[in-house]
C-alpha atoms as a printed R data frame, in Angstrom:
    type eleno elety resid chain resno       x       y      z
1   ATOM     1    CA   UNK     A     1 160.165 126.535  7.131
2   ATOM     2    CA   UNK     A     2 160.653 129.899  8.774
3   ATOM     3    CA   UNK     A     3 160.154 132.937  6.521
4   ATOM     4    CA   UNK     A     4 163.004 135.225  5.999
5   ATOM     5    CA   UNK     A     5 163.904 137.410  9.772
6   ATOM     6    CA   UNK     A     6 164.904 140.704  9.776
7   ATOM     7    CA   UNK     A     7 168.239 141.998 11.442
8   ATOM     8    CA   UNK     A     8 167.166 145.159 13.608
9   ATOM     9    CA   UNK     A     9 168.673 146.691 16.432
10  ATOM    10    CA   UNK     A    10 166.698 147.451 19.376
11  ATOM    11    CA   UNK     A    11 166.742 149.396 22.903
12  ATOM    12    CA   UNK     A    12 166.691 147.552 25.743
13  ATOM    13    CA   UNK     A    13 163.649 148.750 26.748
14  ATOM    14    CA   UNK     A    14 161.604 147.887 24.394
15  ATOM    15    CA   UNK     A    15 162.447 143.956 25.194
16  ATOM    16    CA   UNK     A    16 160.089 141.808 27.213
17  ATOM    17    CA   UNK     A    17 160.499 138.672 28.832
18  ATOM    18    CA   UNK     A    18 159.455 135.573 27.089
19  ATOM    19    CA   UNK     A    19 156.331 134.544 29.238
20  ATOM    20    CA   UNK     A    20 156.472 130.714 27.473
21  ATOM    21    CA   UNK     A    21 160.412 130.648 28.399
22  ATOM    22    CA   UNK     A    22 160.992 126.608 29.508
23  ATOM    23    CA   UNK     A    23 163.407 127.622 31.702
24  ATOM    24    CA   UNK     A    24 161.049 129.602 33.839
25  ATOM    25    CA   UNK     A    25 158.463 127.340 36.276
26  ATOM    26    CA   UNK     A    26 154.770 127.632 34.697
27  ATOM    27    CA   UNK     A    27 153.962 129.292 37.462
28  ATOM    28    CA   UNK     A    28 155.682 132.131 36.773
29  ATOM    29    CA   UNK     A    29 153.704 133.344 33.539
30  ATOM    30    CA   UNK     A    30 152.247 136.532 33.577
31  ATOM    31    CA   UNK     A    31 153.585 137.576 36.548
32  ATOM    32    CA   UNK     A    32 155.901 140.159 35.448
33  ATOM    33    CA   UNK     A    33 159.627 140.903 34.979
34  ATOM    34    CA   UNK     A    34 160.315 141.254 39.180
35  ATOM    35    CA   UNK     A    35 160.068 137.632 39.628
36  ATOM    36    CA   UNK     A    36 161.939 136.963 36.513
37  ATOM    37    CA   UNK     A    37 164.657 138.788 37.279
38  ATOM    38    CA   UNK     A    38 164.865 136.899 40.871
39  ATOM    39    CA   UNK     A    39 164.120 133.670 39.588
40  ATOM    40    CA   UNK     A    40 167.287 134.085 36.482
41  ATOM    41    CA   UNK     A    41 169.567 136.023 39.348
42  ATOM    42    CA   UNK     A    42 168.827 132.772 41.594
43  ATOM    43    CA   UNK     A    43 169.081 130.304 39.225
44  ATOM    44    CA   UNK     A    44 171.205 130.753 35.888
45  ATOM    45    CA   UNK     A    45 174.297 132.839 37.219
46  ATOM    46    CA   UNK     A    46 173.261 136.008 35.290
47  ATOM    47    CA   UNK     A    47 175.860 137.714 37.683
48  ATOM    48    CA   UNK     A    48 178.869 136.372 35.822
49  ATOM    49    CA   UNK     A    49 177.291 136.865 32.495
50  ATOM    50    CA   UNK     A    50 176.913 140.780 33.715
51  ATOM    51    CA   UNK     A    51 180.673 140.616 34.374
52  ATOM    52    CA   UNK     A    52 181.272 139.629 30.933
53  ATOM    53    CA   UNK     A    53 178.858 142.194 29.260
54  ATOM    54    CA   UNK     A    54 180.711 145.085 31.599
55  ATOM    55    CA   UNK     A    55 183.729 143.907 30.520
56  ATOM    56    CA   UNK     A    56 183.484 143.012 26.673
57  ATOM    57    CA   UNK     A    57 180.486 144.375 25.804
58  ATOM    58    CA   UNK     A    58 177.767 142.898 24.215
59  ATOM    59    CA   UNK     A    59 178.355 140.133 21.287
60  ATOM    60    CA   UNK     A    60 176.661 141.282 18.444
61  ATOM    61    CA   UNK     A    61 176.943 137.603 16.871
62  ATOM    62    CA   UNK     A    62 174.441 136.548 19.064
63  ATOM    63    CA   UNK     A    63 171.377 138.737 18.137
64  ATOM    64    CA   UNK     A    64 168.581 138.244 20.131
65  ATOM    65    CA   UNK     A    65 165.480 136.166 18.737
66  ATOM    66    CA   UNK     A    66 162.827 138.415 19.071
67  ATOM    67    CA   UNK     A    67 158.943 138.100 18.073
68  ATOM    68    CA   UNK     A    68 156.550 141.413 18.049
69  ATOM    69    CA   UNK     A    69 154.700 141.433 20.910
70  ATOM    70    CA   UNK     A    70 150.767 142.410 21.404
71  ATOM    71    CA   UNK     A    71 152.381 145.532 23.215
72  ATOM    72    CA   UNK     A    72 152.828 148.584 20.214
73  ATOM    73    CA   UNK     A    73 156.603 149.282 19.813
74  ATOM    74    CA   UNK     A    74 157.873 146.170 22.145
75  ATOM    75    CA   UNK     A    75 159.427 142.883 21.378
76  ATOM    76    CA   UNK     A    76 159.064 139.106 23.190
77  ATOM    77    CA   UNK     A    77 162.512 137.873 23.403
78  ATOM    78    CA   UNK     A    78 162.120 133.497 22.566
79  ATOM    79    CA   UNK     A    79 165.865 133.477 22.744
80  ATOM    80    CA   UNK     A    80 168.504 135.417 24.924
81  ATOM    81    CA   UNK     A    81 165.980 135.608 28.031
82  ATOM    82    CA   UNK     A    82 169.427 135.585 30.130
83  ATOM    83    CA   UNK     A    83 171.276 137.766 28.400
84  ATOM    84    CA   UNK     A    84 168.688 140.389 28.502
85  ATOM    85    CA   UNK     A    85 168.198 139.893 32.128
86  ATOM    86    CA   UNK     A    86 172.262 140.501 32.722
87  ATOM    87    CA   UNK     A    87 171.307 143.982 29.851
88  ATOM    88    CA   UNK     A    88 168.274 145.075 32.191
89  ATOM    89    CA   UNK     A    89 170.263 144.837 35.435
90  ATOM    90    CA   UNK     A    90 173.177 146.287 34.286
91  ATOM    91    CA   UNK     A    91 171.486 149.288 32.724
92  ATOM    92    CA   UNK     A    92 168.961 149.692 36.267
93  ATOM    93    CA   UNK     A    93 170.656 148.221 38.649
94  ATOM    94    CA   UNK     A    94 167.628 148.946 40.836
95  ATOM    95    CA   UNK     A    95 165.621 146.400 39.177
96  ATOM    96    CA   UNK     A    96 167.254 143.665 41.680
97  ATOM    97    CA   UNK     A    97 165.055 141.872 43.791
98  ATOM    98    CA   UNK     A    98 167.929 139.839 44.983
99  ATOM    99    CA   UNK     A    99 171.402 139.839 45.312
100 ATOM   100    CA   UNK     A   100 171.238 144.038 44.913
101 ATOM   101    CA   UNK     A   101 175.015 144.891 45.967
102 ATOM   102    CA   UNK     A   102 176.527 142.542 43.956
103 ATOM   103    CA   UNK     A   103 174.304 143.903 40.996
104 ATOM   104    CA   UNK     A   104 175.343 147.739 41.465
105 ATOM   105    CA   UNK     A   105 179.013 146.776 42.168
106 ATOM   106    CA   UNK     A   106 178.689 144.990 38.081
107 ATOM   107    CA   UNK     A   107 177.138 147.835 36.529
108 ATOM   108    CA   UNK     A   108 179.461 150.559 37.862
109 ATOM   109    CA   UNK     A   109 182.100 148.496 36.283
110 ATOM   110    CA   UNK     A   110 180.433 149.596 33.035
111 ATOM   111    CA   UNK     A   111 181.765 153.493 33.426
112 ATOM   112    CA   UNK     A   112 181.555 155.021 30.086
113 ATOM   113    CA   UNK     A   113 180.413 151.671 28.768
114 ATOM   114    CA   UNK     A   114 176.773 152.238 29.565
115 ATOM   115    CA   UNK     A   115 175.758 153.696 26.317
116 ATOM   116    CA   UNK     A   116 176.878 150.874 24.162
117 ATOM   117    CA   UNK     A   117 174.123 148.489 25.629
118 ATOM   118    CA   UNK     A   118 171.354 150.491 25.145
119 ATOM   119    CA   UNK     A   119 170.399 148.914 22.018
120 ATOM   120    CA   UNK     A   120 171.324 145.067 21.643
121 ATOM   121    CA   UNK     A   121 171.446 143.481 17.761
122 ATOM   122    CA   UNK     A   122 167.935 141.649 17.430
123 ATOM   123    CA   UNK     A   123 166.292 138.844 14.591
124 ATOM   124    CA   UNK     A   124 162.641 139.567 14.243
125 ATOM   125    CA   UNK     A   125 160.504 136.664 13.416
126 ATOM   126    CA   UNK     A   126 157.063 136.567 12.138
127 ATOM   127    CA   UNK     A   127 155.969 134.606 14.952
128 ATOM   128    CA   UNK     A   128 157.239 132.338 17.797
129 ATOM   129    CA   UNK     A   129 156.772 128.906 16.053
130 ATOM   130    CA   UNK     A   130 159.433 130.316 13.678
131 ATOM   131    CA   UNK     A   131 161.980 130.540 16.254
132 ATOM   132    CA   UNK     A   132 161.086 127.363 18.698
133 ATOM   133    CA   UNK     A   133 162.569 124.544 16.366
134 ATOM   134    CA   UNK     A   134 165.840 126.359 16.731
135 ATOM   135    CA   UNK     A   135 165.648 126.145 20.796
136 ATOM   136    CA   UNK     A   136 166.049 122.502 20.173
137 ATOM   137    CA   UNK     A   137 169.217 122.364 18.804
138 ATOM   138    CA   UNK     A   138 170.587 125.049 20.632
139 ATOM   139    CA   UNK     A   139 169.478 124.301 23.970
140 ATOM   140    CA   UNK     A   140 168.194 120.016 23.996
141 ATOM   141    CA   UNK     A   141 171.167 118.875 22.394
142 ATOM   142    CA   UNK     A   142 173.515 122.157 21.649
143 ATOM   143    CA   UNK     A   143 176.284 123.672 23.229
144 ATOM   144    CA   UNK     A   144 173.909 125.678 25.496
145 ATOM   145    CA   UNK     A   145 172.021 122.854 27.171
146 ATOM   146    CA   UNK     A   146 169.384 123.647 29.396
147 ATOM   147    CA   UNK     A   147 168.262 121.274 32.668
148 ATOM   148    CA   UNK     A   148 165.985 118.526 32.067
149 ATOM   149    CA   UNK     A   149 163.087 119.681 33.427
150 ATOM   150    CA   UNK     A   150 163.363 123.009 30.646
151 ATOM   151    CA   UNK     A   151 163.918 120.403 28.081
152 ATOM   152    CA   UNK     A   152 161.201 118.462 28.951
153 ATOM   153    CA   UNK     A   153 159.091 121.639 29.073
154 ATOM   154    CA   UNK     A   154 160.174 122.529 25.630
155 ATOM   155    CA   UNK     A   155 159.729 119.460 24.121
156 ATOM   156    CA   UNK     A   156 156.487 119.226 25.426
157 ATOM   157    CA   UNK     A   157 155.413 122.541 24.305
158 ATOM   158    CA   UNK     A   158 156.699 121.456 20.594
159 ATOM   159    CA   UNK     A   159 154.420 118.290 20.794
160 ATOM   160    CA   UNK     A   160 151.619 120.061 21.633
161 ATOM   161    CA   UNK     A   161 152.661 123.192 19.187
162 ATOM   162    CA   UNK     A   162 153.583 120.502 16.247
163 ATOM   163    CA   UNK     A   163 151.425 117.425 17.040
164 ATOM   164    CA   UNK     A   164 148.667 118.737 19.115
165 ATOM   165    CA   UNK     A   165 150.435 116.905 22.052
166 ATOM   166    CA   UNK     A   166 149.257 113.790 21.582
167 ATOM   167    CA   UNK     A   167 151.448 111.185 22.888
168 ATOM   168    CA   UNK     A   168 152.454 109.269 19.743
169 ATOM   169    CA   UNK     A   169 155.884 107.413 18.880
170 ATOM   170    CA   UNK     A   170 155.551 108.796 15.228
171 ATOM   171    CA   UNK     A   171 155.761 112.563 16.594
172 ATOM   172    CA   UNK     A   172 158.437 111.484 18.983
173 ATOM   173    CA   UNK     A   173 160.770 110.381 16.023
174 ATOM   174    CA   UNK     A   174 159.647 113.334 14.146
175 ATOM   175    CA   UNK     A   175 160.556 115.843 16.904
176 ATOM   176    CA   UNK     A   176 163.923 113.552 17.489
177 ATOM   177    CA   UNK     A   177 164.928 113.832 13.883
178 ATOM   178    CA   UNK     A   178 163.763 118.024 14.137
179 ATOM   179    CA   UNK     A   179 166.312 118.860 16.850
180 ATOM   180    CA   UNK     A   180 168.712 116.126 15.921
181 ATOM   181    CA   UNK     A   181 168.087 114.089 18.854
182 ATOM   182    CA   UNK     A   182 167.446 110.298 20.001
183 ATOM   183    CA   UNK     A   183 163.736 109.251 19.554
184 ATOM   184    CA   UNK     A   184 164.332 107.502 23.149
185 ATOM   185    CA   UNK     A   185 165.941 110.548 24.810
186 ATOM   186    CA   UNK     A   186 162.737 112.610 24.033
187 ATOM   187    CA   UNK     A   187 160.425 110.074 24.755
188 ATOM   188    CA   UNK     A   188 162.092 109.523 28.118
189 ATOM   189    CA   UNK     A   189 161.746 113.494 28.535
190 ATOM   190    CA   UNK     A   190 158.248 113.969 27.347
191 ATOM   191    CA   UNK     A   191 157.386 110.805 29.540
192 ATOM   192    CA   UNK     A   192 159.071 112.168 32.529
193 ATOM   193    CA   UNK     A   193 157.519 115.494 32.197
């Protein structure tokens, strides 16, 4: 069971990138924010979430799941990733590797806007392990489903996190029952991956 988060509100730019994100290729760890950006500008439409940040604002019902990171004064974001790459490239444009005119043209829709992204409603958790049982439900079988392969990464990642990845069908139904899945949906997922 998670222990109790705290509601915070932080700037921008004290948020990193989620190097463990399932959505990004392993590859990709530790190889900074440049080829995140690129990679979630490619891949995950953060262009039309950008629009809808200029536009509305930021929703401060979704807080961003944050962890402290090994970095004084920073935060990991576990949950949001996309959202704070469409908050990044709207406050620096600059920042795009890719896809740079489109990017500017989105953030000077944000005019006198600007200021009210700087700082973005946050949930600090003790650690990560708090946080990645949630990512199941939201994002295996919630509303915000991510591609197989990402699934497959995160449920893998559990395993291994929860189980000490063994392959075993009693952690299987345990992980099913966790996220409120089908024992042979994640087995075909953990299989395939």
């Amino acid at each position: 069971m998670p222990e109790l988060a705290q509601q915070m509100s932080v700037s921008v730019g004290d948020l990193l990138f989620d190097p463990e994100n399932p959505r990004l290729p392993s590859t990709m760890r530790g190889k900074g924010e440049a080829p995140v950006l690129k990679y979630m500008l490619d891949e995950y439409a953060v262009t039309d979430l950008m629009l809808s940040m200029a536009e509305n604002g930021y929703y401060g019902v979704e807080p961003l799941l944050v962890v402290q990171s090994e970095q004084a004064g920073k935060f990991v974001v576990v949950e949001g990733n996309r959202r704070l790459a469409a908050l990044k490239l709207l406050l620096n444009p600059e920042l795009a590797p890719v896809k740079q005119q489109s990017v500017r043209e989105i953030a000077r829709l944000l005019g006198g806007k600007r200021d009210s992204l700087l700082q973005v409603p946050a949930t600090l958790y003790s650690s990560r392990s708090d946080i990645v049982l949630y990512l199941g439900y939201r994002h295996v079988i919630g509303v915000y489903s991510w591609n197989t392969l990402a699934k497959a990464r995160y449920l893998h990642e559990l395993r291994v996190q929860l189980y000490g990845g063994v392959p075993d069908d009693g952690a299987d139904v345990k992980i099913a029952k966790t996220i409120g899945s089908r024992r042979d949906y994640v087995q075909k997922l953990l299989e395939a991956y």
